Coordinates of C-alpha atoms and ligand atoms in Angstrom, one line a residue:
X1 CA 8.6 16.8 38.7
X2 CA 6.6 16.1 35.8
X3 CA 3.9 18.3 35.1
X4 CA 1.8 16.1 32.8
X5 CA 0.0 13.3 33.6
X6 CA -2.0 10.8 30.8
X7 CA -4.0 8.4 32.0
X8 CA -6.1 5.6 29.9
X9 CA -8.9 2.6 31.1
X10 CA -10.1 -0.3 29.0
X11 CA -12.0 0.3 26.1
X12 CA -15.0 -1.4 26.6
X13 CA -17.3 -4.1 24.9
X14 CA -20.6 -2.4 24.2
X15 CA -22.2 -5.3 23.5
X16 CA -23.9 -5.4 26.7
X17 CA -24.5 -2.5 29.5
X18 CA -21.7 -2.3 31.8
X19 CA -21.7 -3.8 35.4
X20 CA -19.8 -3.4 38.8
X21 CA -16.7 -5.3 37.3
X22 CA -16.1 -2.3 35.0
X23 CA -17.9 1.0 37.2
X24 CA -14.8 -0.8 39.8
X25 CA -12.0 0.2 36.7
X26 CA -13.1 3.3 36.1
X27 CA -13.5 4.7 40.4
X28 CA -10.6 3.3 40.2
X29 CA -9.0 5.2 37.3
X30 CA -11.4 8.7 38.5
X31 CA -9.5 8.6 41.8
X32 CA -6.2 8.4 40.2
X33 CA -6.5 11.0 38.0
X34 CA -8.1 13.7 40.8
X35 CA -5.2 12.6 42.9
X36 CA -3.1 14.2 40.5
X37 CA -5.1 16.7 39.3
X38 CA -5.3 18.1 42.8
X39 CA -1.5 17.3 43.3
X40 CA -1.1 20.4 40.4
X41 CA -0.4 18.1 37.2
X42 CA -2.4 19.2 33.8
X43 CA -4.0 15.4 33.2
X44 CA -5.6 14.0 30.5
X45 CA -8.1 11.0 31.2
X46 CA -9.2 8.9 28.2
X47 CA -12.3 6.7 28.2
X48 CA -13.9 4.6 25.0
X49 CA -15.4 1.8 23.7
X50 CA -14.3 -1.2 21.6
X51 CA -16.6 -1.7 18.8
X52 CA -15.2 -3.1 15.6
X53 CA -16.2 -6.7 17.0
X54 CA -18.0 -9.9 16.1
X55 CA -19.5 -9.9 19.8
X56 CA -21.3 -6.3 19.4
X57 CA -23.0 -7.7 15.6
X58 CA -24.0 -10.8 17.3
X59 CA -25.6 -9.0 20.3
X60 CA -26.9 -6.2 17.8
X61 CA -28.8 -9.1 15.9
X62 CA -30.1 -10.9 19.2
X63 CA -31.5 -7.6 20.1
X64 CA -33.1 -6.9 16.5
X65 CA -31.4 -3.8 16.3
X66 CA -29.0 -2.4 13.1
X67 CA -25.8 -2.6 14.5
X68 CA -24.4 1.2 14.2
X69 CA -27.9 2.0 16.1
X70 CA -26.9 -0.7 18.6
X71 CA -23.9 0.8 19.3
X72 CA -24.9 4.5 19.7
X73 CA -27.6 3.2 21.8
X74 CA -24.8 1.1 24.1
X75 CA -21.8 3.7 24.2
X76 CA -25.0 6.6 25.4
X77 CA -25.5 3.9 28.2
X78 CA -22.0 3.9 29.0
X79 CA -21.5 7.8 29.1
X80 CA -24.5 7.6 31.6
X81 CA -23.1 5.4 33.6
X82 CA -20.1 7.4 33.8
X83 CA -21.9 10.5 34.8
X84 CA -23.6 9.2 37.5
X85 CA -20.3 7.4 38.6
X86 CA -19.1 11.1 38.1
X87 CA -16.0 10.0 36.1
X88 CA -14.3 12.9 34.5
X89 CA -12.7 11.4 31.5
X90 CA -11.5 14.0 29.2
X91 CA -12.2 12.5 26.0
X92 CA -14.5 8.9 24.9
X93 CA -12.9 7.4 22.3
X94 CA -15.0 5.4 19.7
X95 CA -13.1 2.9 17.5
X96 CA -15.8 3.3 15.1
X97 CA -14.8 6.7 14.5
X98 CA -13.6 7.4 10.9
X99 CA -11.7 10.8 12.1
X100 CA -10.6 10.5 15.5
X101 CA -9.3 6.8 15.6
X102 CA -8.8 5.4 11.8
X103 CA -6.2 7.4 10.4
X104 CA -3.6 6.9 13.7
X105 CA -4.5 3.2 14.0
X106 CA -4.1 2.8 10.1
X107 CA -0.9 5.0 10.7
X108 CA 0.6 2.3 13.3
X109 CA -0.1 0.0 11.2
X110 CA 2.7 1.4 8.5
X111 CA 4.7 1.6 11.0
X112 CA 4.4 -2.0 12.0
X113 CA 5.0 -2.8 8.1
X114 CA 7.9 -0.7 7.9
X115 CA 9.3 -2.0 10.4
X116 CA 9.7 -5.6 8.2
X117 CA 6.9 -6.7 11.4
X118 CA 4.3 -7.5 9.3
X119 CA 3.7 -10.6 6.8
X120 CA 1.1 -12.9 5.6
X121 CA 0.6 -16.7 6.8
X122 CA -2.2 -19.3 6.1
X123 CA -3.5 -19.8 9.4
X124 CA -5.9 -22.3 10.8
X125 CA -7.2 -22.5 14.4
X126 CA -10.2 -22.1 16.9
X127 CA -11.0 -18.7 17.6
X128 CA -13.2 -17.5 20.6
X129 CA -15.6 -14.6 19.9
X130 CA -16.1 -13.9 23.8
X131 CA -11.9 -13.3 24.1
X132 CA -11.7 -11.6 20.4
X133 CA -8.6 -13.9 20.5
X134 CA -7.3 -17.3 18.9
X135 CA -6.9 -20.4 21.9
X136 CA -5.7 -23.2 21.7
X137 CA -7.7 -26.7 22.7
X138 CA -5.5 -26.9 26.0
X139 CA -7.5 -23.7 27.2
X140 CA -10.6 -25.6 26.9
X141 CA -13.1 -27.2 29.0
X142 CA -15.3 -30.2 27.2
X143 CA -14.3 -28.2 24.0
X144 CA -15.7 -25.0 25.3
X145 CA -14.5 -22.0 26.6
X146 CA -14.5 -21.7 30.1
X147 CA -14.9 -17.9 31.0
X148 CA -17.7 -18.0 27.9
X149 CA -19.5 -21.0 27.5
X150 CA -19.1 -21.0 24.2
X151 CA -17.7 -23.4 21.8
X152 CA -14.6 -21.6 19.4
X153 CA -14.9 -20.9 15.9
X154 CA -12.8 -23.2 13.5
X155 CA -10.9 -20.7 11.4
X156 CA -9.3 -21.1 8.4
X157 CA -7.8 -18.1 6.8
X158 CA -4.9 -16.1 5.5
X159 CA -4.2 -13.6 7.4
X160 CA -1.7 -11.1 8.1
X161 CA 0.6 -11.7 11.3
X162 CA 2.6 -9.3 13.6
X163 CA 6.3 -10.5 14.7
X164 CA 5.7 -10.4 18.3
X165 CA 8.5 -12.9 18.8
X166 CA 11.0 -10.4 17.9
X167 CA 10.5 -8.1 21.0
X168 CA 10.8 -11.3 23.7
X169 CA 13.9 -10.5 24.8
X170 CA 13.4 -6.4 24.7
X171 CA 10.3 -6.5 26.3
X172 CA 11.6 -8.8 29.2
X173 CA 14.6 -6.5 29.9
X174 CA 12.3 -3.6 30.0
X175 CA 9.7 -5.0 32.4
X176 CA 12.8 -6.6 34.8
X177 CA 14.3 -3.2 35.0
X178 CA 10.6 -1.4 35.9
X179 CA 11.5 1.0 32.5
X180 CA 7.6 -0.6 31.8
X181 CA 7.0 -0.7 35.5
X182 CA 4.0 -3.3 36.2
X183 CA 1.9 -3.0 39.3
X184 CA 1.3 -5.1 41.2
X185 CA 4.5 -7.1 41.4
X186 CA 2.7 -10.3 41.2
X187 CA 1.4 -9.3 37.9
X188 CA 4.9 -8.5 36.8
X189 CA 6.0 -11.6 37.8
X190 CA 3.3 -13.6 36.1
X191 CA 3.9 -11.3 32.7
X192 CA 7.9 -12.0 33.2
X193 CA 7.7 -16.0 33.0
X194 CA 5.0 -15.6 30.3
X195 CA 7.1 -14.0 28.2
X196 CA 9.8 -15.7 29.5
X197 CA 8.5 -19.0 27.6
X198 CA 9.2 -16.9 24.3
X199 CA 6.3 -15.0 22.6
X200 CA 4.5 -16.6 19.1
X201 CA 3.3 -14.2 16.5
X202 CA 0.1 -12.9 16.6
X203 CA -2.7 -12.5 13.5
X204 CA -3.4 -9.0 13.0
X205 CA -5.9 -9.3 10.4
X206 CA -9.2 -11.0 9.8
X207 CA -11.0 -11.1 6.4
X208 CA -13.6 -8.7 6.0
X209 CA -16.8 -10.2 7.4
X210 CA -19.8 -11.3 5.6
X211 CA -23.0 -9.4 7.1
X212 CA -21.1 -6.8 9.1
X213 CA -22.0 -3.2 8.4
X214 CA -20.3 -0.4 6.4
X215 CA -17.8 1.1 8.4
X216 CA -17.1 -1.4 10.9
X217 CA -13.4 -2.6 10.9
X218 CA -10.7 -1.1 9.9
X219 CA -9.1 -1.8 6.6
X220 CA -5.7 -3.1 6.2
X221 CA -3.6 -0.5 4.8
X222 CA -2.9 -1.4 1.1
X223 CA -5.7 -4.4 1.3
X224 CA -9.2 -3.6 1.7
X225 CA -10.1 -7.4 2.1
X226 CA -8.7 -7.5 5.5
X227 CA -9.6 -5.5 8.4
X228 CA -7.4 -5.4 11.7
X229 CA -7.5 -7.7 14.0
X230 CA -9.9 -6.0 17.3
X231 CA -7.2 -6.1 19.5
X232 CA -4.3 -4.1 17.4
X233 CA -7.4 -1.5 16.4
X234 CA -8.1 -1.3 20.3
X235 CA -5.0 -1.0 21.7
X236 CA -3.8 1.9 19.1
X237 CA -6.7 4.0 20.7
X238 CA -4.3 5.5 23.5
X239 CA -2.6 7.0 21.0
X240 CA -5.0 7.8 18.0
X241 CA -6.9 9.6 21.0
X242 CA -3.8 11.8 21.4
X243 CA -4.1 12.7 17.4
X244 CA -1.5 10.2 16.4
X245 CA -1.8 10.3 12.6
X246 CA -3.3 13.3 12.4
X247 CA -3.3 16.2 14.7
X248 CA -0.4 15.2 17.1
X249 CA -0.4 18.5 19.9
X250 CA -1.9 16.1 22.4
X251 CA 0.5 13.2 21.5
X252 CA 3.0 15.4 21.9
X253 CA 2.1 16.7 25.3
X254 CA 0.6 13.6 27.0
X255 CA 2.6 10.5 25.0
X256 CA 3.9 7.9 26.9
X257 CA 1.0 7.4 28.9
X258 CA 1.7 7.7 32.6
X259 CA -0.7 4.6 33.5
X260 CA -2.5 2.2 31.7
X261 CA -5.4 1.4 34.3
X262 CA -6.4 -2.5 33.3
X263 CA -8.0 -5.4 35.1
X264 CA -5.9 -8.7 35.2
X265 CA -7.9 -10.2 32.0
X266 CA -6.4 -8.0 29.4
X267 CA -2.9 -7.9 31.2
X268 CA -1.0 -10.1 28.0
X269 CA -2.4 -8.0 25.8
X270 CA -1.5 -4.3 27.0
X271 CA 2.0 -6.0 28.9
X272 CA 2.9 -8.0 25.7
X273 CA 1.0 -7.0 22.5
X274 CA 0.8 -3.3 23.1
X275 CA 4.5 -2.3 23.7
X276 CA 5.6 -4.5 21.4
X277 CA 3.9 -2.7 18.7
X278 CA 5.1 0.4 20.0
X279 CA 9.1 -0.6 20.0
X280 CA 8.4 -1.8 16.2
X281 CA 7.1 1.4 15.6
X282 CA 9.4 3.2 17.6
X283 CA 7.2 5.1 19.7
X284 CA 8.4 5.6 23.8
X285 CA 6.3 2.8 25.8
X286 CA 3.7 3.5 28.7
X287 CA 5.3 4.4 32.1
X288 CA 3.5 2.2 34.0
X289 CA 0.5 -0.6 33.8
X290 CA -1.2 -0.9 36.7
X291 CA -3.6 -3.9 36.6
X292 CA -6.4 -4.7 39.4
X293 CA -7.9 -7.7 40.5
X294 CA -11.8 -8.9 39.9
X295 CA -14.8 -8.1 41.7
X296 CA -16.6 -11.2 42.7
X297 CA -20.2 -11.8 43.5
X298 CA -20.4 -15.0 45.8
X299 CA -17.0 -15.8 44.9
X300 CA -17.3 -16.2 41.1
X301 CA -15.8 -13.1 39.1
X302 CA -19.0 -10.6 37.9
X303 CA -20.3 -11.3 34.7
X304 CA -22.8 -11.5 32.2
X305 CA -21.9 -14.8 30.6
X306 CA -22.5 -16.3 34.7
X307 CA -25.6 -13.9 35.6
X308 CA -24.3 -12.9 38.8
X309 CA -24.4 -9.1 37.9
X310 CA -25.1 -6.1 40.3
X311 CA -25.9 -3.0 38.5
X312 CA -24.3 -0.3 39.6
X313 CA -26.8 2.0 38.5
X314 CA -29.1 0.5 40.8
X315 CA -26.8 0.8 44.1
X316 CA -26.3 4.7 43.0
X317 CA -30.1 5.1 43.2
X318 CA -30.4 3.8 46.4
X319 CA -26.9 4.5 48.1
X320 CA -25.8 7.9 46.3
X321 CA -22.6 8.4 43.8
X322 CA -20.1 9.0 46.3
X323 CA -21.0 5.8 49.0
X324 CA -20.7 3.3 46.2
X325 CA -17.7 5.3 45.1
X326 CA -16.2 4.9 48.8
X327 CA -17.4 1.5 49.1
X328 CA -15.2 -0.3 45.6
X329 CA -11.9 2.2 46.6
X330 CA -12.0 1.7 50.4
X331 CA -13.6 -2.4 50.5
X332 CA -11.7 -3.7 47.8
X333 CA -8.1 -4.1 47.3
X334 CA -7.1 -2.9 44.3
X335 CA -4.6 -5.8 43.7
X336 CA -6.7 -8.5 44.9
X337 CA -10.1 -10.0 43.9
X338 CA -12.8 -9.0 46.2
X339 CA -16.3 -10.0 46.7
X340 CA -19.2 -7.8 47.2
X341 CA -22.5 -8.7 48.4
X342 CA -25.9 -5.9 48.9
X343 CA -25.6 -7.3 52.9
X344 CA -21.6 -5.8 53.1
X345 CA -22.4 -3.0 50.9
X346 CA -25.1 -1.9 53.5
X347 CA -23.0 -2.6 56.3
X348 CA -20.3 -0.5 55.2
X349 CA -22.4 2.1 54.3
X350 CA -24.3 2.7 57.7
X351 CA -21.4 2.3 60.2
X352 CA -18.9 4.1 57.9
X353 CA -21.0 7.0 56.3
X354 CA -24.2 7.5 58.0
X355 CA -22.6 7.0 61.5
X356 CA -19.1 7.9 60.7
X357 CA -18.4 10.5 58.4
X358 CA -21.8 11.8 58.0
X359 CA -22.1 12.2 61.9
X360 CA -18.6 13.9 62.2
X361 CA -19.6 16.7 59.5
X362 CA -23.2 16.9 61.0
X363 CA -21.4 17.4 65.0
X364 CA -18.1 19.7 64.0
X365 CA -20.2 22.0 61.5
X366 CA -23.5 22.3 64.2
X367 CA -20.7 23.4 66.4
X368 CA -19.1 26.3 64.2
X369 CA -22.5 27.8 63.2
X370 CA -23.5 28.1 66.6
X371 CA -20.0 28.8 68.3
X372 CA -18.2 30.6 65.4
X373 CA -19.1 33.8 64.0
X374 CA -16.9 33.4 60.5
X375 CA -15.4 30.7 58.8
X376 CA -12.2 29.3 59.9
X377 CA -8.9 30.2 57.7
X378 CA -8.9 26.7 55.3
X379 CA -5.6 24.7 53.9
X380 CA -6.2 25.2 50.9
X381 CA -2.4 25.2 49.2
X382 CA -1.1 22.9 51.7
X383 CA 0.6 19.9 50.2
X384 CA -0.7 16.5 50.8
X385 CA 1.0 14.6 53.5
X386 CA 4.1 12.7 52.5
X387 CA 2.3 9.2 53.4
X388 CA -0.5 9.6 51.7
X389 CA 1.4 10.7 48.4
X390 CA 3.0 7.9 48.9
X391 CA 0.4 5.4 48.9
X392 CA -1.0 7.2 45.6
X393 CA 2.4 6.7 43.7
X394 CA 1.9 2.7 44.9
X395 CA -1.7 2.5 43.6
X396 CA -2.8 1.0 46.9
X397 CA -5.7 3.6 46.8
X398 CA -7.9 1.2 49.5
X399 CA -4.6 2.2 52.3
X400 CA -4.7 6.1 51.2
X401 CA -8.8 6.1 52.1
X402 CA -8.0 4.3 55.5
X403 CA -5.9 7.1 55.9
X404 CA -8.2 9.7 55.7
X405 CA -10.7 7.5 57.3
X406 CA -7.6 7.0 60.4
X407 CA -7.9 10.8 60.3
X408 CA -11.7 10.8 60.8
X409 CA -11.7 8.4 63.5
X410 CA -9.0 10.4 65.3
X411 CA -11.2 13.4 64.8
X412 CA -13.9 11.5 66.2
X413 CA -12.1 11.1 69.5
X414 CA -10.7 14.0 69.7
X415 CA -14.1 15.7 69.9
X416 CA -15.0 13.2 72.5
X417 CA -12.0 13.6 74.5
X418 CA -11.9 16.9 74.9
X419 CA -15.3 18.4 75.2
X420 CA -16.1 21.4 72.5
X421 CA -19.5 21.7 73.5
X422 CA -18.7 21.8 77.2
X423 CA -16.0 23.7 77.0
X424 CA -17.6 26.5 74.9
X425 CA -19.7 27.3 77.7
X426 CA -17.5 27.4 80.7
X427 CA -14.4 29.2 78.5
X428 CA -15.6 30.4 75.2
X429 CA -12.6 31.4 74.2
X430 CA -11.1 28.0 74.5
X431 CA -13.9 26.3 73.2
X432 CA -14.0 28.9 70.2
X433 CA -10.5 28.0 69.3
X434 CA -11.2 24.4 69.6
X435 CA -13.6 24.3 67.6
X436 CA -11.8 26.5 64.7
X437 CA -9.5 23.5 64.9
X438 CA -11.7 20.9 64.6
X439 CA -13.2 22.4 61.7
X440 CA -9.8 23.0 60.3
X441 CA -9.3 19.7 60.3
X442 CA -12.6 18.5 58.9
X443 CA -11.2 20.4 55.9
X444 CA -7.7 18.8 55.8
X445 CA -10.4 15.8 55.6
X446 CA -12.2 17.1 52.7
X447 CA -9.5 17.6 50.5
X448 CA -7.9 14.3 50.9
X449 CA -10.7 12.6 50.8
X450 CA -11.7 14.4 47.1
X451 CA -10.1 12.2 44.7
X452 CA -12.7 9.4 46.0
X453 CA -15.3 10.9 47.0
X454 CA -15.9 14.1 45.2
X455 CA -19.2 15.9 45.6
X456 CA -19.1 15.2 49.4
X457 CA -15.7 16.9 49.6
X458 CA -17.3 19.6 48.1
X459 CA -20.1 19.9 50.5
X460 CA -18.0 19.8 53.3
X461 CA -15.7 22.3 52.0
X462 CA -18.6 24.7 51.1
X463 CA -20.0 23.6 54.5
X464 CA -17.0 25.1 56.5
X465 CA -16.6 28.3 53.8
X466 CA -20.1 29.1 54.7
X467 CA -19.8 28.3 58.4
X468 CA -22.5 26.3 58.3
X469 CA -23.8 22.9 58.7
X470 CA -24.7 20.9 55.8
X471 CA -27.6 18.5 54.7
X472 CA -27.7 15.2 56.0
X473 CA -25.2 13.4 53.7
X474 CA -25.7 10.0 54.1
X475 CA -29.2 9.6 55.5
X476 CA -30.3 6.3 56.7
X477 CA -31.3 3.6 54.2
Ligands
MSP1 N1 -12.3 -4.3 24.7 C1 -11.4 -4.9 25.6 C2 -10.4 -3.9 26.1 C3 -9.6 -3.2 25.1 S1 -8.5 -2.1 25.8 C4 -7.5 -1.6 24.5 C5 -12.1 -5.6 26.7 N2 -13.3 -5.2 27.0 S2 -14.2 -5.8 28.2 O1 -15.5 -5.1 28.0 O2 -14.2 -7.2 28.2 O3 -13.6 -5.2 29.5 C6 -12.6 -5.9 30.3 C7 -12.3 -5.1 31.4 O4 -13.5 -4.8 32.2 C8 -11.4 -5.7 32.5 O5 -10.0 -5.5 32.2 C9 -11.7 -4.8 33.7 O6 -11.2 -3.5 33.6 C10 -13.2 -4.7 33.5 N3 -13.9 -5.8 34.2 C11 -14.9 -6.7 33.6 N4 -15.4 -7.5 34.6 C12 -14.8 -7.2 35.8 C13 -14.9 -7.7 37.1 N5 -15.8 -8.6 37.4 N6 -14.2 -7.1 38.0 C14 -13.3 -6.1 37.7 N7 -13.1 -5.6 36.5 C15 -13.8 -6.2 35.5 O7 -11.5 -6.5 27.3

């Protein structure tokens, strides 16, 4: 078995806070990652932000801020988030960063050059700030863009392009025969027939912008008036992360990634773009890209650009890290789109935690500190079942948290069934080993339910160490 295991999200936009839509990638990518940590792999979790962009000036100078300031003040927000998400990324990547990410992406680049992959072409077309990406007028509504609301730039430049066309063929092979394995099958599917209609070059290169800041974009190798294109900066940062291009130990332990966590937006670029650079530079390709659906708010995907945000800050305050952790990984499939309203969020939150799990802990541990006189022996090394390993491996985290919410319900009814507290009195000894087993199985609940909901896995397993029942854990709201 392999004992590493690398896993990357999306490097974010900071030109705005972050919302539901991206707290939903990174639970998402949090619960992975403790799966496997607890599964006995040495991980390595990379987080970042995606800042040599038009988009982040623009919202820099709405806000009347100096962009570099901007930013520090954004990517803070972001870390904030993450803490109170309790996301533990092992490194946040900044592609502003003149050591950690410029000298690997700059690297790459070489590489791509080398390869005979790169060349120049004069280049006119409309280009979208909001997508960082050319379109073409078929992908407009009334001349706008439809996810932005924005009209495209008209661009006229020379620029230097990236022979994407020449890895079709590769690419398609690799994808059919799951050697790049793409999860969901739907979104292999949909990547298959679009690069199954043969792939166009992409530009790689913008001139160097009038009126952005020292030290934003990164220059061309060789040609200091052009500065990568966003997207062939961004996407290097899995590797440049790793010390690609300059202190390689971590490359060399954690390269190819083990999963690319992405939402279904970005899925051309990091299914197309992204190991297309890599077989020109002849670098090994991810293992797998695993690529979720949207969350929706009254049936529209959350954004900014359509004001139908819900902080996620906000439903932390009120609801506490781990329910609106349990909420996105157990409500929402994580190859669908799925809505979420404040009404469903509450729902879910009273009948599942305050009456469910919260009640179970509250009942089985009230039981061992006034039945038991010592803690109960805990599986501690035990392996994970089979099925629920299982369900990891497939990404189809929402079916490994019914499980452990099948095993709380069972639980549940088992302590109905069969009496403890009754059967404590009229045979203690019966109802003293009973009740070791219930609690035993409260823990077998604990650890499995740890990759999703962390700090009350913790509780309860403190809870049963100390024989002794815990605070309230999801009090009414
Ligand atoms: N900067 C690029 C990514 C570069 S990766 C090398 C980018 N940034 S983004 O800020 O626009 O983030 C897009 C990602 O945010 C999506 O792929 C997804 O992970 C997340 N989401 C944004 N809105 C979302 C929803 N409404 N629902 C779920 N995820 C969403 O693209």
């Amino acid at each position: 078995m392999e004992k590493t295991f690398y896993l990357t999200t999306p490097i974010f936009y900071p030109n705005a806070k972050l919302h539901l839509g991206h707290a939903y990638t990174m639970t998402l990518a949090d619960a992975l990652i403790r799966y496997q940590r607890g599964a006995g792999k040495k991980t390595y979790f990379l987080a970042g932000s995606d800042e040599n962009t038009q988009k982040m000036v623009d919202a820099a100078a709405k806000a009347g801020t100096e962009p570099m300031a901007f930013l520090d003040d954004i990517v803070k927000n972001f870390m904030k988030l993450y803490a109170s998400l309790d996301i533990s990324y092992d490194q946040f990547i900044r592609t502003t960063d003149t050591k950690v990410h410029w000298p690997g992406a700059q690297a790459l680049w070489k590489r791509l050059d080398a390869a005979g992959d790169v060349y120049t072409k004069k280049y006119e077309g409309l280009y979208c700030v909001g997508h960082e990406a050319f379109v073409t007028e078929k992908d407009l509504v009334g001349g706008k863009c439809p996810d932005h609301g924005t009209e495209p730039e008209h661009l006229r430049e020379e620029n230097y392009f990236f022979r994407l066309s020449r890895y079709a063929d590769v690419l398609k092979g690799k994808i059919e025969s799951d050697e790049l394995r793409l999860v969901p099958q739907s979104r292999k599917n949909e990547i298959l027939s679009f690069i199954g209609d043969g792939l166009k070059d992409v530009s790689f290169s913008r001139p160097r912008r009038r009126g952005w800041p020292e030290g934003l974009g990164i220059p061309v190798p060789g040609d200091d008036s052009q500065i990568m294109y966003v997207w062939c900066d961004a996407l290097a940062n899995y590797i440049t992360a790793l010390g690609f291009g300059r202190d390689d130990a971590l490359y060399r332990e954690f390269w190819p990634a083990d999963v690319h966590v992405i939402g279904k937006d970005i899925l051309r670029f990091h299914a197309a773009i992204w190991p297309a650079m890599l077989l020109s530079a002849g670098l090994p390709l991810p293992k797998t890209i695993f690529v979720h659906g949207f969350i929706t708010s009254g049936g529209k995907k959350m954004s900014k650009t359509l004001g139908n945000i819900i902080d996620p800050e906000e439903l932390i305050e009120t609801y506490g890290t781990d329910a609106v952790r349990y909420f996105l990984l157990r409500h929402i499939s994580p190859f669908e789109d799925g809505d979420i309203t404040r009404e469903g969020f509450k729902d879910a939150y009273t009948a599942n935690l305050t009456n469910g799990l919260g009640n179970l802990v509250a009942r089985v541990m009230k039981l061992a500190e006034t039945h038991l006189g010592e803690s109960v022996a805990r599986p501690e090394a035990a392996p994970f079942p089979r099925e629920y390993s299982d369900m990891f491996d497939m990404f189809e985290l929402n079916r490994a948290i019914d499980f452990v919410w099948g095993r709380i319900q069972a639980l549940d009814e088992r302590i109905t069934r069969e009496e403890p507290f009754r059967l404590v009195k009229k045979d203690p000894e019966r109802g003293r080993a009973l009740i070791g087993e219930l609690v035993t199985e409260l823990y077998w609940i604990a650890r499995l339910l740890n990759p999703f909901m962390p700090e009350t896995s913790e509780i309860i397993k403190r809870a049963v160490r100390e024989n002794k029942k815990p605070e309230n854990l999801f009090p009414r709201v």
